[in-house]
C-alpha positions as protocol buffer text, in pm:
chain_id: "A"
residue {
  index: 1
  type: MET
  ca { x: -891 y: -529 z: 1544 }
}
residue {
  index: 2
  type: THR
  ca { x: -631 y: -288 z: 1515 }
}
residue {
  index: 3
  type: ALA
  ca { x: -678 y: 85 z: 1501 }
}
residue {
  index: 4
  type: LYS
  ca { x: -744 y: 270 z: 1128 }
}
residue {
  index: 5
  type: ASP
  ca { x: -442 y: 461 z: 983 }
}
residue {
  index: 6
  type: TYR
  ca { x: -538 y: 837 z: 951 }
}
residue {
  index: 7
  type: PHE
  ca { x: -558 y: 844 z: 584 }
}
residue {
  index: 8
  type: HIS
  ca { x: -762 y: 496 z: 592 }
}
residue {
  index: 9
  type: ASP
  ca { x: -1030 y: 638 z: 418 }
}
residue {
  index: 10
  type: THR
  ca { x: -937 y: 911 z: 206 }
}
residue {
  index: 11
  type: VAL
  ca { x: -746 y: 579 z: 51 }
}
residue {
  index: 12
  type: LYS
  ca { x: -1051 y: 428 z: 35 }
}
residue {
  index: 13
  type: THR
  ca { x: -1229 y: 692 z: -121 }
}
residue {
  index: 14
  type: ALA
  ca { x: -927 y: 786 z: -350 }
}
residue {
  index: 15
  type: LEU
  ca { x: -977 y: 349 z: -471 }
}
residue {
  index: 16
  type: ILE
  ca { x: -1320 y: 359 z: -557 }
}
residue {
  index: 17
  type: LYS
  ca { x: -1320 y: 713 z: -739 }
}
residue {
  index: 18
  type: ASP
  ca { x: -1029 y: 464 z: -978 }
}
residue {
  index: 19
  type: GLU
  ca { x: -1342 y: 281 z: -1027 }
}
residue {
  index: 20
  type: TRP
  ca { x: -1192 y: 15 z: -790 }
}
residue {
  index: 21
  type: LEU
  ca { x: -1423 y: -206 z: -596 }
}
residue {
  index: 22
  type: ILE
  ca { x: -1307 y: -258 z: -206 }
}
residue {
  index: 23
  type: THR
  ca { x: -1374 y: -602 z: -133 }
}
residue {
  index: 24
  type: HIS
  ca { x: -1240 y: -661 z: 180 }
}
residue {
  index: 25
  type: ASP
  ca { x: -1185 y: -381 z: 489 }
}
residue {
  index: 26
  type: PRO
  ca { x: -946 y: -483 z: 632 }
}
residue {
  index: 27
  type: LEU
  ca { x: -829 y: -826 z: 411 }
}
residue {
  index: 28
  type: PHE
  ca { x: -731 y: -1059 z: 696 }
}
residue {
  index: 29
  type: LEU
  ca { x: -466 y: -1332 z: 638 }
}
residue {
  index: 30
  type: ASP
  ca { x: -345 y: -1623 z: 856 }
}
residue {
  index: 31
  type: PHE
  ca { x: -28 y: -1713 z: 802 }
}
residue {
  index: 32
  type: ASP
  ca { x: 148 y: -1994 z: 1000 }
}
residue {
  index: 33
  type: ASN
  ca { x: -95 y: -1897 z: 1312 }
}
residue {
  index: 34
  type: SER
  ca { x: -22 y: -1499 z: 1243 }
}
residue {
  index: 35
  type: LYS
  ca { x: -327 y: -1304 z: 1258 }
}
residue {
  index: 36
  type: ILE
  ca { x: -271 y: -1064 z: 989 }
}
residue {
  index: 37
  type: GLN
  ca { x: -436 y: -748 z: 864 }
}
residue {
  index: 38
  type: VAL
  ca { x: -348 y: -551 z: 533 }
}
residue {
  index: 39
  type: ASP
  ca { x: -567 y: -244 z: 520 }
}
residue {
  index: 40
  type: LEU
  ca { x: -794 y: -278 z: 183 }
}
residue {
  index: 41
  type: ALA
  ca { x: -779 y: -492 z: -55 }
}
residue {
  index: 42
  type: GLY
  ca { x: -957 y: -418 z: -414 }
}
residue {
  index: 43
  type: GLU
  ca { x: -1035 y: -568 z: -749 }
}
residue {
  index: 44
  type: LYS
  ca { x: -1095 y: -399 z: -1056 }
}
residue {
  index: 45
  type: LEU
  ca { x: -1163 y: -488 z: -1446 }
}
residue {
  index: 46
  type: ILE
  ca { x: -835 y: -423 z: -1694 }
}
residue {
  index: 47
  type: ALA
  ca { x: -966 y: -455 z: -2039 }
}
residue {
  index: 48
  type: ALA
  ca { x: -1095 y: -783 z: -2127 }
}
residue {
  index: 49
  type: GLU
  ca { x: -774 y: -932 z: -2257 }
}
residue {
  index: 50
  type: ARG
  ca { x: -586 y: -894 z: -1866 }
}
residue {
  index: 51
  type: GLY
  ca { x: -904 y: -988 z: -1680 }
}
residue {
  index: 52
  type: LEU
  ca { x: -911 y: -871 z: -1309 }
}
residue {
  index: 53
  type: GLN
  ca { x: -631 y: -710 z: -1136 }
}
residue {
  index: 54
  type: LYS
  ca { x: -664 y: -798 z: -785 }
}
residue {
  index: 55
  type: ILE
  ca { x: -465 y: -517 z: -488 }
}
residue {
  index: 56
  type: ALA
  ca { x: -380 y: -528 z: -138 }
}
residue {
  index: 57
  type: VAL
  ca { x: -271 y: -196 z: 20 }
}
residue {
  index: 58
  type: GLU
  ca { x: -104 y: -87 z: 345 }
}
residue {
  index: 59
  type: VAL
  ca { x: -185 y: 249 z: 405 }
}
residue {
  index: 60
  type: LYS
  ca { x: 36 y: 499 z: 647 }
}
residue {
  index: 61
  type: SER
  ca { x: 26 y: 838 z: 683 }
}
residue {
  index: 62
  type: PHE
  ca { x: 403 y: 857 z: 811 }
}
residue {
  index: 63
  type: MET
  ca { x: 311 y: 1155 z: 1047 }
}
residue {
  index: 64
  type: SER
  ca { x: 512 y: 966 z: 1397 }
}
residue {
  index: 65
  type: PRO
  ca { x: 834 y: 1206 z: 1494 }
}
residue {
  index: 66
  type: SER
  ca { x: 1073 y: 1057 z: 1341 }
}
residue {
  index: 67
  type: ILE
  ca { x: 1002 y: 942 z: 943 }
}
residue {
  index: 68
  type: VAL
  ca { x: 1276 y: 704 z: 924 }
}
residue {
  index: 69
  type: TYR
  ca { x: 1108 y: 503 z: 1209 }
}
residue {
  index: 70
  type: ALA
  ca { x: 764 y: 470 z: 1032 }
}
residue {
  index: 71
  type: PHE
  ca { x: 891 y: 396 z: 674 }
}
residue {
  index: 72
  type: HIS
  ca { x: 1131 y: 105 z: 853 }
}
residue {
  index: 73
  type: LEU
  ca { x: 809 y: -54 z: 995 }
}
residue {
  index: 74
  type: ALA
  ca { x: 634 y: -26 z: 689 }
}
residue {
  index: 75
  type: LEU
  ca { x: 906 y: -207 z: 536 }
}
residue {
  index: 76
  type: GLY
  ca { x: 864 y: -470 z: 780 }
}
residue {
  index: 77
  type: GLN
  ca { x: 512 y: -475 z: 817 }
}
residue {
  index: 78
  type: CYS
  ca { x: 536 y: -474 z: 411 }
}
residue {
  index: 79
  type: LEU
  ca { x: 756 y: -776 z: 380 }
}
residue {
  index: 80
  type: SER
  ca { x: 538 y: -998 z: 601 }
}
residue {
  index: 81
  type: TYR
  ca { x: 209 y: -909 z: 421 }
}
residue {
  index: 82
  type: ARG
  ca { x: 362 y: -1027 z: 61 }
}
residue {
  index: 83
  type: LEU
  ca { x: 471 y: -1294 z: 209 }
}
residue {
  index: 84
  type: ALA
  ca { x: 122 y: -1436 z: 319 }
}
residue {
  index: 85
  type: LEU
  ca { x: -56 y: -1295 z: 28 }
}
residue {
  index: 86
  type: ARG
  ca { x: 215 y: -1505 z: -178 }
}
residue {
  index: 87
  type: ASP
  ca { x: 129 y: -1837 z: 82 }
}
residue {
  index: 88
  type: GLN
  ca { x: -322 y: -1745 z: 56 }
}
residue {
  index: 89
  type: ASP
  ca { x: -382 y: -1480 z: -268 }
}
residue {
  index: 90
  type: PRO
  ca { x: -91 y: -1498 z: -478 }
}
residue {
  index: 91
  type: GLU
  ca { x: -255 y: -1303 z: -771 }
}
residue {
  index: 92
  type: ARG
  ca { x: -303 y: -1000 z: -523 }
}
residue {
  index: 93
  type: GLN
  ca { x: -90 y: -724 z: -592 }
}
residue {
  index: 94
  type: LEU
  ca { x: 122 y: -541 z: -271 }
}
residue {
  index: 95
  type: TYR
  ca { x: 110 y: -156 z: -236 }
}
residue {
  index: 96
  type: LEU
  ca { x: 180 y: 63 z: 38 }
}
residue {
  index: 97
  type: ALA
  ca { x: -31 y: 396 z: 47 }
}
residue {
  index: 98
  type: VAL
  ca { x: 162 y: 730 z: 106 }
}
residue {
  index: 99
  type: PRO
  ca { x: 62 y: 1068 z: 125 }
}
residue {
  index: 100
  type: ASP
  ca { x: 179 y: 1279 z: -193 }
}
residue {
  index: 101
  type: PHE
  ca { x: 359 y: 1537 z: 23 }
}
residue {
  index: 102
  type: ILE
  ca { x: 566 y: 1223 z: 176 }
}
residue {
  index: 103
  type: TYR
  ca { x: 614 y: 1100 z: -148 }
}
residue {
  index: 104
  type: ARG
  ca { x: 818 y: 1406 z: -302 }
}
residue {
  index: 105
  type: ASP
  ca { x: 959 y: 1488 z: 110 }
}
residue {
  index: 106
  type: PHE
  ca { x: 1121 y: 1133 z: 168 }
}
residue {
  index: 107
  type: PHE
  ca { x: 1079 y: 884 z: -70 }
}
residue {
  index: 108
  type: ARG
  ca { x: 1242 y: 1077 z: -364 }
}
residue {
  index: 109
  type: ARG
  ca { x: 1537 y: 1061 z: -168 }
}
residue {
  index: 110
  type: PRO
  ca { x: 1836 y: 790 z: -255 }
}
residue {
  index: 111
  type: PHE
  ca { x: 1836 y: 642 z: 36 }
}
residue {
  index: 112
  type: ALA
  ca { x: 1431 y: 544 z: 28 }
}
residue {
  index: 113
  type: GLN
  ca { x: 1469 y: 471 z: -327 }
}
residue {
  index: 114
  type: SER
  ca { x: 1728 y: 256 z: -251 }
}
residue {
  index: 115
  type: VAL
  ca { x: 1567 y: 83 z: 13 }
}
residue {
  index: 116
  type: LEU
  ca { x: 1232 y: 48 z: -199 }
}
residue {
  index: 117
  type: LYS
  ca { x: 1455 y: -121 z: -477 }
}
residue {
  index: 118
  type: GLU
  ca { x: 1601 y: -378 z: -232 }
}
residue {
  index: 119
  type: ALA
  ca { x: 1251 y: -459 z: -94 }
}
residue {
  index: 120
  type: GLN
  ca { x: 1082 y: -446 z: -382 }
}
residue {
  index: 121
  type: ILE
  ca { x: 838 y: -214 z: -289 }
}
residue {
  index: 122
  type: SER
  ca { x: 520 y: -92 z: -488 }
}
residue {
  index: 123
  type: LEU
  ca { x: 358 y: 226 z: -381 }
}
residue {
  index: 124
  type: LEU
  ca { x: 39 y: 417 z: -432 }
}
residue {
  index: 125
  type: VAL
  ca { x: 89 y: 781 z: -378 }
}
residue {
  index: 126
  type: PHE
  ca { x: -266 y: 998 z: -264 }
}
residue {
  index: 127
  type: GLU
  ca { x: -332 y: 1345 z: -268 }
}
residue {
  index: 128
  type: PRO
  ca { x: -519 y: 1410 z: 89 }
}
residue {
  index: 129
  type: SER
  ca { x: -714 y: 1706 z: 21 }
}
residue {
  index: 130
  type: GLN
  ca { x: -871 y: 1570 z: -292 }
}
residue {
  index: 131
  type: GLU
  ca { x: -894 y: 1208 z: -216 }
}
residue {
  index: 132
  type: VAL
  ca { x: -725 y: 1085 z: -554 }
}
residue {
  index: 133
  type: ILE
  ca { x: -461 y: 890 z: -679 }
}
residue {
  index: 134
  type: VAL
  ca { x: -217 y: 1043 z: -767 }
}
residue {
  index: 135
  type: GLN
  ca { x: 36 y: 789 z: -924 }
}
residue {
  index: 136
  type: TRP
  ca { x: 82 y: 395 z: -897 }
}
residue {
  index: 137
  type: ILE
  ca { x: 471 y: 340 z: -877 }
}
residue {
  index: 138
  type: ALA
  ca { x: 558 y: -36 z: -910 }
}
residue {
  index: 139
  type: ALA
  ca { x: 806 y: -191 z: -739 }
}
residue {
  index: 140
  type: PRO
  ca { x: 1184 y: -141 z: -876 }
}
residue {
  index: 141
  type: GLN
  ca { x: 1334 y: -432 z: -931 }
}
residue {
  index: 142
  type: ASN
  ca { x: 1745 y: -504 z: -823 }
}
């Protein structure tokens, strides 16, 4: 079992406050004999006509000395997880959870925006001290 990210429980609480049912903590996937663990998975009933929305969330604090290095690691994980989800749970949408201060200071830069667009990464931005979701950002399309 890998160590939980610093903000793991914060994001879990924020999702619960946003009326998500946490179904997996973590979500285990086995893709081509590679054991993969996405931090969290949840479900939420969205208006009767739309049905059940399913998500998987990879939580990252970006507290390492090099935010660019942490960004590259997170992107690699997200790309791998998205492939595994496409194979095993294609209805589940993957999100990368990032603290709002990191989103403002790094993820809004042109470099990060270009990479997110190219990699088609969706974000869940959360405010750590209040344990709330600030915004959901769908993957930018190329």
